[in-house]
PDB file of C-alpha atoms and ligand atoms in Angstrom:
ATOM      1  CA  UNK A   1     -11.076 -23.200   2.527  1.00 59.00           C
ATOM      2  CA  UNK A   2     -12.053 -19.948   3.667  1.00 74.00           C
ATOM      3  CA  UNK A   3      -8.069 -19.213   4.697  1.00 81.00           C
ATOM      4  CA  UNK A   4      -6.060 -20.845   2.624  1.00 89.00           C
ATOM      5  CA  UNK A   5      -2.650 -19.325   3.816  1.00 96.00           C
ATOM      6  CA  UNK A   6      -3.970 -20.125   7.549  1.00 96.00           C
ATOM      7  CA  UNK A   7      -1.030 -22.666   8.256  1.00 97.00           C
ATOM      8  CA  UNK A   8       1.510 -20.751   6.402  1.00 98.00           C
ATOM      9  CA  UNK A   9       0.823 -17.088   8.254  1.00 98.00           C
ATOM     10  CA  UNK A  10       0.906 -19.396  11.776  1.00 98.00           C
ATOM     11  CA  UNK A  11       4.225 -21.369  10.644  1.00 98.00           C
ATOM     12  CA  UNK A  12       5.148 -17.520   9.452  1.00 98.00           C
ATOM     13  CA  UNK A  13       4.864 -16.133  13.325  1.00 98.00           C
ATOM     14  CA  UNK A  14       6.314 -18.992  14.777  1.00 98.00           C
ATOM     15  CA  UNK A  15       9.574 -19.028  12.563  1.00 98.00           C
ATOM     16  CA  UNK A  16       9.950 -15.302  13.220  1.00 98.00           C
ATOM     17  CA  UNK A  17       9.505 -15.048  16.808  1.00 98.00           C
ATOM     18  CA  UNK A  18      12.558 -18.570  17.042  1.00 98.00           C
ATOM     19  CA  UNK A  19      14.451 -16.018  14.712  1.00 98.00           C
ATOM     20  CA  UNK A  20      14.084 -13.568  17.108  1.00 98.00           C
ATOM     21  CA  UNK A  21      15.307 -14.944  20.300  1.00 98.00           C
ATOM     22  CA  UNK A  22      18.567 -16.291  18.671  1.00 98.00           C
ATOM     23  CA  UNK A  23      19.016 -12.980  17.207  1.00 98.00           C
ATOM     24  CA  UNK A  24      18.416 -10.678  20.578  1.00 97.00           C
ATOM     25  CA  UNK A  25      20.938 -13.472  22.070  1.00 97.00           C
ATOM     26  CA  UNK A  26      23.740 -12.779  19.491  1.00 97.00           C
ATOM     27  CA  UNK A  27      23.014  -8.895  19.382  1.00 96.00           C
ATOM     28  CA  UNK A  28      25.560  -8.859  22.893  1.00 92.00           C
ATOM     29  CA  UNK A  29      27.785 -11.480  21.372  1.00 94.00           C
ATOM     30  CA  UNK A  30      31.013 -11.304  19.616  1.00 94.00           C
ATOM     31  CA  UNK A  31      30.410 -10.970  15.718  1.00 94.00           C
ATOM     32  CA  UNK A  32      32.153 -11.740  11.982  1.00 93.00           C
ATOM     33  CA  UNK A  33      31.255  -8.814  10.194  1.00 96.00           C
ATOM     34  CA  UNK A  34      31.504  -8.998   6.246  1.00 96.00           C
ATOM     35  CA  UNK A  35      30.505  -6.373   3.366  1.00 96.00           C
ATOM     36  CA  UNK A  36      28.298  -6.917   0.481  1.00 94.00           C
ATOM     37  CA  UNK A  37      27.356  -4.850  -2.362  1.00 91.00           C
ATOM     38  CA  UNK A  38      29.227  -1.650  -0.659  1.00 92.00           C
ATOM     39  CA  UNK A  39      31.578  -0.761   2.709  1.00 93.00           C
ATOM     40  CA  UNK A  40      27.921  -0.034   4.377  1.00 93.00           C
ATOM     41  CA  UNK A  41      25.958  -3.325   3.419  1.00 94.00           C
ATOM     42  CA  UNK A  42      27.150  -5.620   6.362  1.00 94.00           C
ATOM     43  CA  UNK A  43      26.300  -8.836   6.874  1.00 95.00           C
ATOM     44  CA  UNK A  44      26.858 -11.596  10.329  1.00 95.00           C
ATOM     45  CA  UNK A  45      26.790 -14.955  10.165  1.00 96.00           C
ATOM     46  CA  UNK A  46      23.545 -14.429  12.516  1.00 96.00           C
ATOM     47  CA  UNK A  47      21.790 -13.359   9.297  1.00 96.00           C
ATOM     48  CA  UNK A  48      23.057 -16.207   7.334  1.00 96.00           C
ATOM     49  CA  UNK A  49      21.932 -18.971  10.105  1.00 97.00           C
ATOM     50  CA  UNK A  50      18.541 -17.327  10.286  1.00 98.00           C
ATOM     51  CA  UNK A  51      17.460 -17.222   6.561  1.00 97.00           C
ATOM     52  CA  UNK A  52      18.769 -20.925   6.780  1.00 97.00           C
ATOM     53  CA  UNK A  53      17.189 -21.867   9.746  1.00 98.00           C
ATOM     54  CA  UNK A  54      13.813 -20.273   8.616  1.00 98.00           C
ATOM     55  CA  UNK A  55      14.038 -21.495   4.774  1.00 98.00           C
ATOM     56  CA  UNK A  56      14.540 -24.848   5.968  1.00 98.00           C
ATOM     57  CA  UNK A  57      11.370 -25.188   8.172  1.00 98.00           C
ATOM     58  CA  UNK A  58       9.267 -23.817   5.385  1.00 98.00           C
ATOM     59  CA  UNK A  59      10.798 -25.801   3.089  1.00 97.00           C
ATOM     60  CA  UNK A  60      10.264 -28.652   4.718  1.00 98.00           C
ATOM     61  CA  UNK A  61       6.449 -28.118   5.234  1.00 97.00           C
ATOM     62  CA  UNK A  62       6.123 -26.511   2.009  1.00 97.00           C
ATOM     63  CA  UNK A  63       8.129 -28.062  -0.194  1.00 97.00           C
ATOM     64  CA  UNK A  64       6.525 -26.525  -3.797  1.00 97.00           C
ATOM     65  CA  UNK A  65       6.942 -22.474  -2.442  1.00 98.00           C
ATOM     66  CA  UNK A  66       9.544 -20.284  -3.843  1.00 97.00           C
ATOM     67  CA  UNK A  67      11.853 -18.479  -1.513  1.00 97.00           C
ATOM     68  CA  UNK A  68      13.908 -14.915  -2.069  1.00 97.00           C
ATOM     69  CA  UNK A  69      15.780 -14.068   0.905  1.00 96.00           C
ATOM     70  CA  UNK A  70      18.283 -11.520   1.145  1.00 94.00           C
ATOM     71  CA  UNK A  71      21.249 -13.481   1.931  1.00 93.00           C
ATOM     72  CA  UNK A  72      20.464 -16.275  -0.078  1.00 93.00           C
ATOM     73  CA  UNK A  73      20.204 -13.686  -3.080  1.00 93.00           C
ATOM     74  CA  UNK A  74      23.547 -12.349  -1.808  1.00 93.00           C
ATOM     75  CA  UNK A  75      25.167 -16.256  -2.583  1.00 93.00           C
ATOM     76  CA  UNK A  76      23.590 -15.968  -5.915  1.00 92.00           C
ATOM     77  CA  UNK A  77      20.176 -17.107  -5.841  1.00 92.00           C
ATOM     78  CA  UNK A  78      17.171 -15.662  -8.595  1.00 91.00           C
ATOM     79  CA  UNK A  79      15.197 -13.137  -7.214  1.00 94.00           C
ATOM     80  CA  UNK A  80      11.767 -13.209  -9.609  1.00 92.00           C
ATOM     81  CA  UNK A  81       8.260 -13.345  -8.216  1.00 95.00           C
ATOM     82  CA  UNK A  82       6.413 -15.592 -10.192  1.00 96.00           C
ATOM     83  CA  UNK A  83       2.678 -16.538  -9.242  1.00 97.00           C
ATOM     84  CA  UNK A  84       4.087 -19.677  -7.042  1.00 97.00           C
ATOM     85  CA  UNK A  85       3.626 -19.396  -3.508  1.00 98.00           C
ATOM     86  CA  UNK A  86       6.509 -16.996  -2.448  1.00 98.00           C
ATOM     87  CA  UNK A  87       8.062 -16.614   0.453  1.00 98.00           C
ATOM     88  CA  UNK A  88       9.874 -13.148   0.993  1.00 98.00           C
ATOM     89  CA  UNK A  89      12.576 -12.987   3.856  1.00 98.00           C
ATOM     90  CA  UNK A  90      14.629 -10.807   5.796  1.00 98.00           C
ATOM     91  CA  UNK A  91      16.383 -12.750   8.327  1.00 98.00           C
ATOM     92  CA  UNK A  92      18.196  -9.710  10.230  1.00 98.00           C
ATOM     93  CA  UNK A  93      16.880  -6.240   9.045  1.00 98.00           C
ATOM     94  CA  UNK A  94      18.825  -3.464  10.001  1.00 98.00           C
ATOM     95  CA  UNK A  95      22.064  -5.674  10.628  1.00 97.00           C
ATOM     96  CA  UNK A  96      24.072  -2.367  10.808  1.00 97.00           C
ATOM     97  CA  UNK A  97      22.054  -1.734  13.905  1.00 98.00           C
ATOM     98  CA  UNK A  98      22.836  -5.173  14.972  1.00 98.00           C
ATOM     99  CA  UNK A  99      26.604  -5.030  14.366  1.00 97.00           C
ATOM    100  CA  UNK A 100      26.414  -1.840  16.595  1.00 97.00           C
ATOM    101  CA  UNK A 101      24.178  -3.211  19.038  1.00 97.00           C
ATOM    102  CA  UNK A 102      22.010  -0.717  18.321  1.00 98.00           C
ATOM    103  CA  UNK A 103      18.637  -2.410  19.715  1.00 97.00           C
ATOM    104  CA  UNK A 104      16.517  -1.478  16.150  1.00 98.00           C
ATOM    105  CA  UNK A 105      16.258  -5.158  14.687  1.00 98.00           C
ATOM    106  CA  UNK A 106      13.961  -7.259  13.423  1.00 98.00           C
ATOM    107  CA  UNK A 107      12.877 -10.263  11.229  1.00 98.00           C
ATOM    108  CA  UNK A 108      10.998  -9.736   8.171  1.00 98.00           C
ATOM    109  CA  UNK A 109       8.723 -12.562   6.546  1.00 98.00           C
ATOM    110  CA  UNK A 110       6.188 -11.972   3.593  1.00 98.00           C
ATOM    111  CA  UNK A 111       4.182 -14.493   1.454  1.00 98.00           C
ATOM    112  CA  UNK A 112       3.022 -13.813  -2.207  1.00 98.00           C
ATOM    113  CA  UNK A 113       0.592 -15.765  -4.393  1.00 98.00           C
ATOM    114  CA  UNK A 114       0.149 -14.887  -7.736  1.00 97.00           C
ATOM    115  CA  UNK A 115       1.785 -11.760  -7.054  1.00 97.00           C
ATOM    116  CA  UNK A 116      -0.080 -10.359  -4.460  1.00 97.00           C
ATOM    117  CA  UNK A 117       0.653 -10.220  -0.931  1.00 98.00           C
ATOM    118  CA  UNK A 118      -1.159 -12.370   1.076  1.00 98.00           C
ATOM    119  CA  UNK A 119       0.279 -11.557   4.510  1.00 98.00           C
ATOM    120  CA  UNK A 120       3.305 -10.266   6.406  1.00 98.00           C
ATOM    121  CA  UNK A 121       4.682 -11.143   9.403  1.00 98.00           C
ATOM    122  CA  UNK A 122       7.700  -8.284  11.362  1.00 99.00           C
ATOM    123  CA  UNK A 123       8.957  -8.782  14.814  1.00 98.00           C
ATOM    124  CA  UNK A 124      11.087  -6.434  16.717  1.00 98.00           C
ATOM    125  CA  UNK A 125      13.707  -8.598  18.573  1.00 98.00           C
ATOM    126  CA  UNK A 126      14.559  -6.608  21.628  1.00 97.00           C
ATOM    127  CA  UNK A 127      11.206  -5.096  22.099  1.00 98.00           C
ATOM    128  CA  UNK A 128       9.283  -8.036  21.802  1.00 97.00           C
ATOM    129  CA  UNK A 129       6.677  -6.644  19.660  1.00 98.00           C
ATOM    130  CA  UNK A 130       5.100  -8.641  16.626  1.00 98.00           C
ATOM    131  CA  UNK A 131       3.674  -7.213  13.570  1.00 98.00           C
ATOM    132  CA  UNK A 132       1.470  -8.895  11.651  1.00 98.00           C
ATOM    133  CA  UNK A 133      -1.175  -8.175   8.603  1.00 98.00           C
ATOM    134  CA  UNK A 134      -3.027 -10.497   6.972  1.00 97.00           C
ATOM    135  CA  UNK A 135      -5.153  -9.224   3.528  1.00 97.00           C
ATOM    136  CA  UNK A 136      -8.528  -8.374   4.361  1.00 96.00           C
ATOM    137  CA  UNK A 137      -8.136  -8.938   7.937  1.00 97.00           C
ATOM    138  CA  UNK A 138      -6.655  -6.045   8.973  1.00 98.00           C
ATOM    139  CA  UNK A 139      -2.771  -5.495  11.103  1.00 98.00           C
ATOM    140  CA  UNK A 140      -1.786  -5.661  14.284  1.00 98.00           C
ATOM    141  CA  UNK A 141       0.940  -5.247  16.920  1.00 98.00           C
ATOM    142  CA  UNK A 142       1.021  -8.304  19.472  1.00 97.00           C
ATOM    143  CA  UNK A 143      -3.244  -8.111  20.024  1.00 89.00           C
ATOM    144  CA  UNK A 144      -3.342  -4.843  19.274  1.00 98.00           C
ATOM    145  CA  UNK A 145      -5.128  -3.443  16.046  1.00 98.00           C
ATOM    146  CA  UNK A 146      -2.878  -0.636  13.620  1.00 98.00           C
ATOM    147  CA  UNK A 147      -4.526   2.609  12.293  1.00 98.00           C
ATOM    148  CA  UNK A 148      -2.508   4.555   9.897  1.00 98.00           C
ATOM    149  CA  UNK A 149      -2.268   8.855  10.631  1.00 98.00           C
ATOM    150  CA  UNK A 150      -4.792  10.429   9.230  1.00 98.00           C
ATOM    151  CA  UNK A 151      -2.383  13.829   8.402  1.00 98.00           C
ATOM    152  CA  UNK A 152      -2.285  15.218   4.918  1.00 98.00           C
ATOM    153  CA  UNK A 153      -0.258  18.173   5.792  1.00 98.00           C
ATOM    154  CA  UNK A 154       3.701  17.894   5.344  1.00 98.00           C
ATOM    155  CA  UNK A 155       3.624  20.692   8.200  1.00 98.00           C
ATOM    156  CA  UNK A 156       2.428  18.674  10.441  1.00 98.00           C
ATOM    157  CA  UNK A 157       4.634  15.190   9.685  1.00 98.00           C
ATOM    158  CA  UNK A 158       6.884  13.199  10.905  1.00 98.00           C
ATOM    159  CA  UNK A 159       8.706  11.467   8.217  1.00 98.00           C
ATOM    160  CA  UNK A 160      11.030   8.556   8.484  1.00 98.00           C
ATOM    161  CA  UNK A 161      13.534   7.430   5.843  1.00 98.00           C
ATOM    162  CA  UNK A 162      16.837   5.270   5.474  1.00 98.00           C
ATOM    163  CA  UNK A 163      20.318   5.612   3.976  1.00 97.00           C
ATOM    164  CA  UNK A 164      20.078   2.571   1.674  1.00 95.00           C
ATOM    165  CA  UNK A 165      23.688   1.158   0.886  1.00 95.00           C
ATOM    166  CA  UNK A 166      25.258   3.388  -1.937  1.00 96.00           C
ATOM    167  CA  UNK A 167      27.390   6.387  -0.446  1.00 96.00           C
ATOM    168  CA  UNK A 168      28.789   8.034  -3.572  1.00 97.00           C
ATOM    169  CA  UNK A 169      29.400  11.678  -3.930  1.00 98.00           C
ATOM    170  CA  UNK A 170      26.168  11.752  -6.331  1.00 98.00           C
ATOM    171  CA  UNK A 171      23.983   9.479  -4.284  1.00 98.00           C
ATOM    172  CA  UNK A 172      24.541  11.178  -1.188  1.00 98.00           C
ATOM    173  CA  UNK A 173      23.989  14.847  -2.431  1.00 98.00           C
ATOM    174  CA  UNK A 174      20.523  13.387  -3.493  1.00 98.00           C
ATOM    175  CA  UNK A 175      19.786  11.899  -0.337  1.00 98.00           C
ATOM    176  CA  UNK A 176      20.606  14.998   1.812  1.00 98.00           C
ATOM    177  CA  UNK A 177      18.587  17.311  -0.783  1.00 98.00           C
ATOM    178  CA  UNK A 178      15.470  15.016  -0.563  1.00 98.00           C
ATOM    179  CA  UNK A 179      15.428  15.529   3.065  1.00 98.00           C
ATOM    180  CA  UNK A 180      16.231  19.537   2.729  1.00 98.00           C
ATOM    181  CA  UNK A 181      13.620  19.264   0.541  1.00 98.00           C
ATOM    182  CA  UNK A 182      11.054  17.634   3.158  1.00 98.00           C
ATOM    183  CA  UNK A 183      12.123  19.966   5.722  1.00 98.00           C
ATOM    184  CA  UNK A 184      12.201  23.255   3.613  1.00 98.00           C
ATOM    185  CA  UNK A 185       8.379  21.930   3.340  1.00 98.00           C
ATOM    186  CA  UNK A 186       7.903  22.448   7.294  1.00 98.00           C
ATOM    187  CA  UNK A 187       7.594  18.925   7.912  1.00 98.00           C
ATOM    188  CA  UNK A 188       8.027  19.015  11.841  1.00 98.00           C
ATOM    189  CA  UNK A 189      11.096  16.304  11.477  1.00 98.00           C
ATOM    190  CA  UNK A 190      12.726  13.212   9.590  1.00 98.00           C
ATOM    191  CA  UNK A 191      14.190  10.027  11.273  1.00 98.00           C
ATOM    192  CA  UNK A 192      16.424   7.690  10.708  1.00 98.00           C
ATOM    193  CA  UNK A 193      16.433   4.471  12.880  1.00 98.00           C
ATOM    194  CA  UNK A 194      18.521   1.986  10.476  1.00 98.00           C
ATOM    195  CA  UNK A 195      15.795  -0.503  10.068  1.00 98.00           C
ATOM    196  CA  UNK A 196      13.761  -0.098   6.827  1.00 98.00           C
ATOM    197  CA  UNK A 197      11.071  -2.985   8.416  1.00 98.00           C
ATOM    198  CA  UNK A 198      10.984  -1.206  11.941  1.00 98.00           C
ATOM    199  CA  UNK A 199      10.367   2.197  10.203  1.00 99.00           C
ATOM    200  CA  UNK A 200       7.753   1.225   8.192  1.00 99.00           C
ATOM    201  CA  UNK A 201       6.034  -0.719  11.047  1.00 99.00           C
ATOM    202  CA  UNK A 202       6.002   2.674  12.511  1.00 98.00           C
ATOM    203  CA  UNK A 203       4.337   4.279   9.581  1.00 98.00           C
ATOM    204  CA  UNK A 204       1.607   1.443  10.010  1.00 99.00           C
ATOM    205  CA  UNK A 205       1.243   2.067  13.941  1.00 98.00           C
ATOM    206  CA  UNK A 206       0.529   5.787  13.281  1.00 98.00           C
ATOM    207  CA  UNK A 207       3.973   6.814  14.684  1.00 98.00           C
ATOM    208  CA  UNK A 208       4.667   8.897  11.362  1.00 98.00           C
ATOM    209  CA  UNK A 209       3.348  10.304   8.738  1.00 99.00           C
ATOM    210  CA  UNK A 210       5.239   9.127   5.699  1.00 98.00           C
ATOM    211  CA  UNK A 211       8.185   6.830   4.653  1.00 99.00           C
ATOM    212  CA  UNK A 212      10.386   7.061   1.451  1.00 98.00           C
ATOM    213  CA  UNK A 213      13.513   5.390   0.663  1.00 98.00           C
ATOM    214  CA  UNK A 214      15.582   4.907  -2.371  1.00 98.00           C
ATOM    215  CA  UNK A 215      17.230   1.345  -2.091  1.00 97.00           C
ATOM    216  CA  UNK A 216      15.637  -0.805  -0.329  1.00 98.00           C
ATOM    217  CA  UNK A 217      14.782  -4.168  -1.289  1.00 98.00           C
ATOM    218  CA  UNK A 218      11.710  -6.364  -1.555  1.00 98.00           C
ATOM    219  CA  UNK A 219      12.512  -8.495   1.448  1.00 98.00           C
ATOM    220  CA  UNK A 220      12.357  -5.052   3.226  1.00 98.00           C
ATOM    221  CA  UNK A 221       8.918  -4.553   1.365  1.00 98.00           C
ATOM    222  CA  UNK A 222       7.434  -7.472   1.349  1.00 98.00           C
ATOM    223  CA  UNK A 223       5.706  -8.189   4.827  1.00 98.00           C
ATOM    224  CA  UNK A 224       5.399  -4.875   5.655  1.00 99.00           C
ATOM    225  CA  UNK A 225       3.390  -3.738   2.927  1.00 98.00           C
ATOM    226  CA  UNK A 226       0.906  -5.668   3.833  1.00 98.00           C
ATOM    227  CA  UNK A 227       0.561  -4.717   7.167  1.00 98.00           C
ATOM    228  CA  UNK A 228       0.700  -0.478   6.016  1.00 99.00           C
ATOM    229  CA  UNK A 229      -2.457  -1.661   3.190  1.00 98.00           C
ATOM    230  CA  UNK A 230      -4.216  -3.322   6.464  1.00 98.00           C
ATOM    231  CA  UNK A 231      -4.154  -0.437   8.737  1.00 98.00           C
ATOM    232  CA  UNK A 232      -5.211   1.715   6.398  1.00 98.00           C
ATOM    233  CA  UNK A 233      -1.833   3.117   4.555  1.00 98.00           C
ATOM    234  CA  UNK A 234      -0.706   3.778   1.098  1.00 98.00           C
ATOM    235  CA  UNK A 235       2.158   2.234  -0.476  1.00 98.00           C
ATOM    236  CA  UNK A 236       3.367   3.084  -3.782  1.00 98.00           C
ATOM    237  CA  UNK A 237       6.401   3.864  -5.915  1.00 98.00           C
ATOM    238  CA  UNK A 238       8.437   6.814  -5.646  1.00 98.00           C
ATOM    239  CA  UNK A 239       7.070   8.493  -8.904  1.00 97.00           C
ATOM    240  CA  UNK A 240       3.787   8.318  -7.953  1.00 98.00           C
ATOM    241  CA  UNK A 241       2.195   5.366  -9.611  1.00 98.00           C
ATOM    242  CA  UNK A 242       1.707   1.835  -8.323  1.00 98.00           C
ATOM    243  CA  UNK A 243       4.232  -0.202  -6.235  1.00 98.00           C
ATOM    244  CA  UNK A 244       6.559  -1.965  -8.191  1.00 97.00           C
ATOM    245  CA  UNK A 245       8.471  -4.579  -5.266  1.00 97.00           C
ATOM    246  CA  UNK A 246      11.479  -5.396  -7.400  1.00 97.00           C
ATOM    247  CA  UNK A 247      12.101  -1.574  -7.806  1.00 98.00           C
ATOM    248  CA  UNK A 248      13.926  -1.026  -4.794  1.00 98.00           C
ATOM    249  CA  UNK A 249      12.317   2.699  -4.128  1.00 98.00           C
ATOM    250  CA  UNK A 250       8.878   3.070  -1.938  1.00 98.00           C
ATOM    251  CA  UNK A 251       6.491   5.645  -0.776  1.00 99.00           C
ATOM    252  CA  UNK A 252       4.302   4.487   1.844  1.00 99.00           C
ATOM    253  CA  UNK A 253       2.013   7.106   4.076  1.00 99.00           C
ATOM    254  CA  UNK A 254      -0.704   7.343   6.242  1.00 98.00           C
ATOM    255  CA  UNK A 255      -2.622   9.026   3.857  1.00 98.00           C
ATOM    256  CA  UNK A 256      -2.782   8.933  -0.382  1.00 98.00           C
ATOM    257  CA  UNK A 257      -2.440  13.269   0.045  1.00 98.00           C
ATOM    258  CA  UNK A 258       0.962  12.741   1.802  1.00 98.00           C
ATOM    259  CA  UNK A 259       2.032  10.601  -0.480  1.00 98.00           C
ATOM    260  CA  UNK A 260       1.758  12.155  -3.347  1.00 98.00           C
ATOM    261  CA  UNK A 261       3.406  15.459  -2.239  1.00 98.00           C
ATOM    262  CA  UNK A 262       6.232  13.634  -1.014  1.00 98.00           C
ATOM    263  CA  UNK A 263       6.275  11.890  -4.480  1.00 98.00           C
ATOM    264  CA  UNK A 264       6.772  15.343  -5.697  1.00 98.00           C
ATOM    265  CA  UNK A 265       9.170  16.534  -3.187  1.00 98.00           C
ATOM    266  CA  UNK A 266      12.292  14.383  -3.443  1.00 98.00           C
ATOM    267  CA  UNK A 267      14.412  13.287  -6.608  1.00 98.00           C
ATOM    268  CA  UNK A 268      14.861  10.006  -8.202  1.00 98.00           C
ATOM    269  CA  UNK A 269      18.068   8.547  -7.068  1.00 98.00           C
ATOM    270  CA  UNK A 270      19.098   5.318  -9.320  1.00 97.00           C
ATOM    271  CA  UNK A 271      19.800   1.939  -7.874  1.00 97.00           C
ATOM    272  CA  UNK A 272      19.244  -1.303  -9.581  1.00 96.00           C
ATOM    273  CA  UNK A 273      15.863  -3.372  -9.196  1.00 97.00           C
ATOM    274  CA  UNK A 274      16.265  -6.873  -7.273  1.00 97.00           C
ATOM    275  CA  UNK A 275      15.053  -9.213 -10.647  1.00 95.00           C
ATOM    276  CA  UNK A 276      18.127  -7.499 -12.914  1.00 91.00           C
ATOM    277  CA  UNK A 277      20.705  -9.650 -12.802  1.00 68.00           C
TER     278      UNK A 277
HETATM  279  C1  LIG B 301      18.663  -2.576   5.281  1.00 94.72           C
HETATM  280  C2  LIG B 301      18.184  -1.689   6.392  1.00 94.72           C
HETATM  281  C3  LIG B 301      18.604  -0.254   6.109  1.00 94.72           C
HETATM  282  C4  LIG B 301      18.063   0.235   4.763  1.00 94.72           C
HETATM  283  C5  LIG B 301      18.471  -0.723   3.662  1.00 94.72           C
HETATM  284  C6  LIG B 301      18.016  -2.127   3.997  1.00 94.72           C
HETATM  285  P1  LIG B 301      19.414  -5.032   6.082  1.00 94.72           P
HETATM  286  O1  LIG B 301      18.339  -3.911   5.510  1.00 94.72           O
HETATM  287  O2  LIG B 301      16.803  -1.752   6.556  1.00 94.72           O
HETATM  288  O3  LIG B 301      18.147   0.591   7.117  1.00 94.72           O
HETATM  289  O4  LIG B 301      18.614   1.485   4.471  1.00 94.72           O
HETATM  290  O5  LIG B 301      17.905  -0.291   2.438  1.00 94.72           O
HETATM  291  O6  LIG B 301      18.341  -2.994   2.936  1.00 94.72           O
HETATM  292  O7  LIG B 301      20.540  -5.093   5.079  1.00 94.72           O
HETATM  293  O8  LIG B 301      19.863  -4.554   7.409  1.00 94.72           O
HETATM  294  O9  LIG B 301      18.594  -6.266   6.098  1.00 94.72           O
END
């Protein structure tokens, strides 16, 4: 067949547009908060009935795909990409936001063959707006096509980054240096909005120049690279060279030029990849 992830990328949309009305319904309610990996990495039982609810329906009609999803890794699932069909899932990204109420939320869901990304699907839950990037057929936000900026000049960016979860004395002094860094550099400002899938959806919509972050995963990745690649972005690892998904560190920019000089702006700061167990 000419499209032979057709049914998945539809079942994809579907999936994360259900996801999204329960979640912009519970973002108002009452909420169990726990902690993960640090006092920062928060997780609802709103995230944990979403990756069900989703990795049960694509289960169901796909019952030979792998799955990685963030809180199913977080029980103690494997998370390798093999060259299986592979779905990659964030059921609530930015749940800090959604603990808060802070209306920055969405649902994340990227597929893999063979390694490569096939397509991506992002939907902002309060806003209503749905990402989506399928390879070689370009991105889009609800009907409308994404372009990538076109700015190679750090004085004249907007760059967006997040925290990522680890908020020792060492980790943060690199954090807050990378972004002295970018801004010693003249770059006209850097934002925060606590939702490495909304951010990057920016960077794809042309709403920023650049995006780095140190400790992210590949459920925040996944769909979204695709849909930066299909409006005409870069996305690559943090030293430069090729994207590594299980690395937890990203560039991505409108342009390869900004890339690379924020590549060689900002300092390595170590967290472990997602396939080390
Ligand atoms: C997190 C958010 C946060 C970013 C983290 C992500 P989650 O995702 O996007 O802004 O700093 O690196 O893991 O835990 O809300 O799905």
């Amino acid at each position: 067949a000419a499209d032979p992830w057709r049914e998945c990328a539809e079942l994809a949309v579907q999936l994360a547009l259900q996801a999204g009305q329960i979640i912009r319904k519970a973002l108002t309610e009452e909420k169990q908060v726990s902690t993960k990996t640090s006092a920062a990495d928060l997780v609802t039982e709103t995230d944990q009935f979403v990756e069900k609810l989703i990795i049960s329906a694509l289960k169901e009609k796909f019952p030979s795909h792998r799955f990685i999803g963030e809180e199913s890794t977080a029980a103690g699932s494997k998370c390798v990409l093999t060259d299986s069909p592979t779905w990659i899932i964030d059921p609530v990204d930015g749940t800090c936001n959604f603990v808060h109420r802070f209306p920055t939320v969405a649902v994340s869901i990227g597929f893999a063959v063979n390694q490569e990304l096939e397509f991506g699907v992002i939907y902002h839950c309060t806003e209503e707006r749905l990402y989506t990037g399928r390879r070689g057929q370009g991105a889009f936000c609800n009907e409308k096509r994404l372009q990538v900026s076109k700015e190679t000049d750090i004085s004249k960016a907007l760059i967006l980054t997040e925290i990522g979860p680890k908020r020792d004395p060492e980790t943060l002094k690199l954090f807050l240096s990378n972004m002295e860094r970018l801004l010693k550099a003249q770059a006209h400002g850097v934002r925060v909005i606590g939702s490495a899938t909304l951010a990057l959806c920016h960077l794809a919509s042309g709403a920023a120049d650049a995006y780095y972050q140190f400790g992210l995963h590949c459920w925040d990745l996944a769909a979204a690279t695709v849909i930066i690649r299909e409006a005409g972005g870069t996305v690559i690892d943090t030293s430069g060279g090729p994207l590594d998904l299980m690395s937890c560190r990203v560039i991505a920019a409108g342009t390869k030029e900004m890339a690379m000089f924020v590549a060689q702006e900002i300092q390595t700061i170590d967290y472990r990849r997602d396939d080390e167990n």
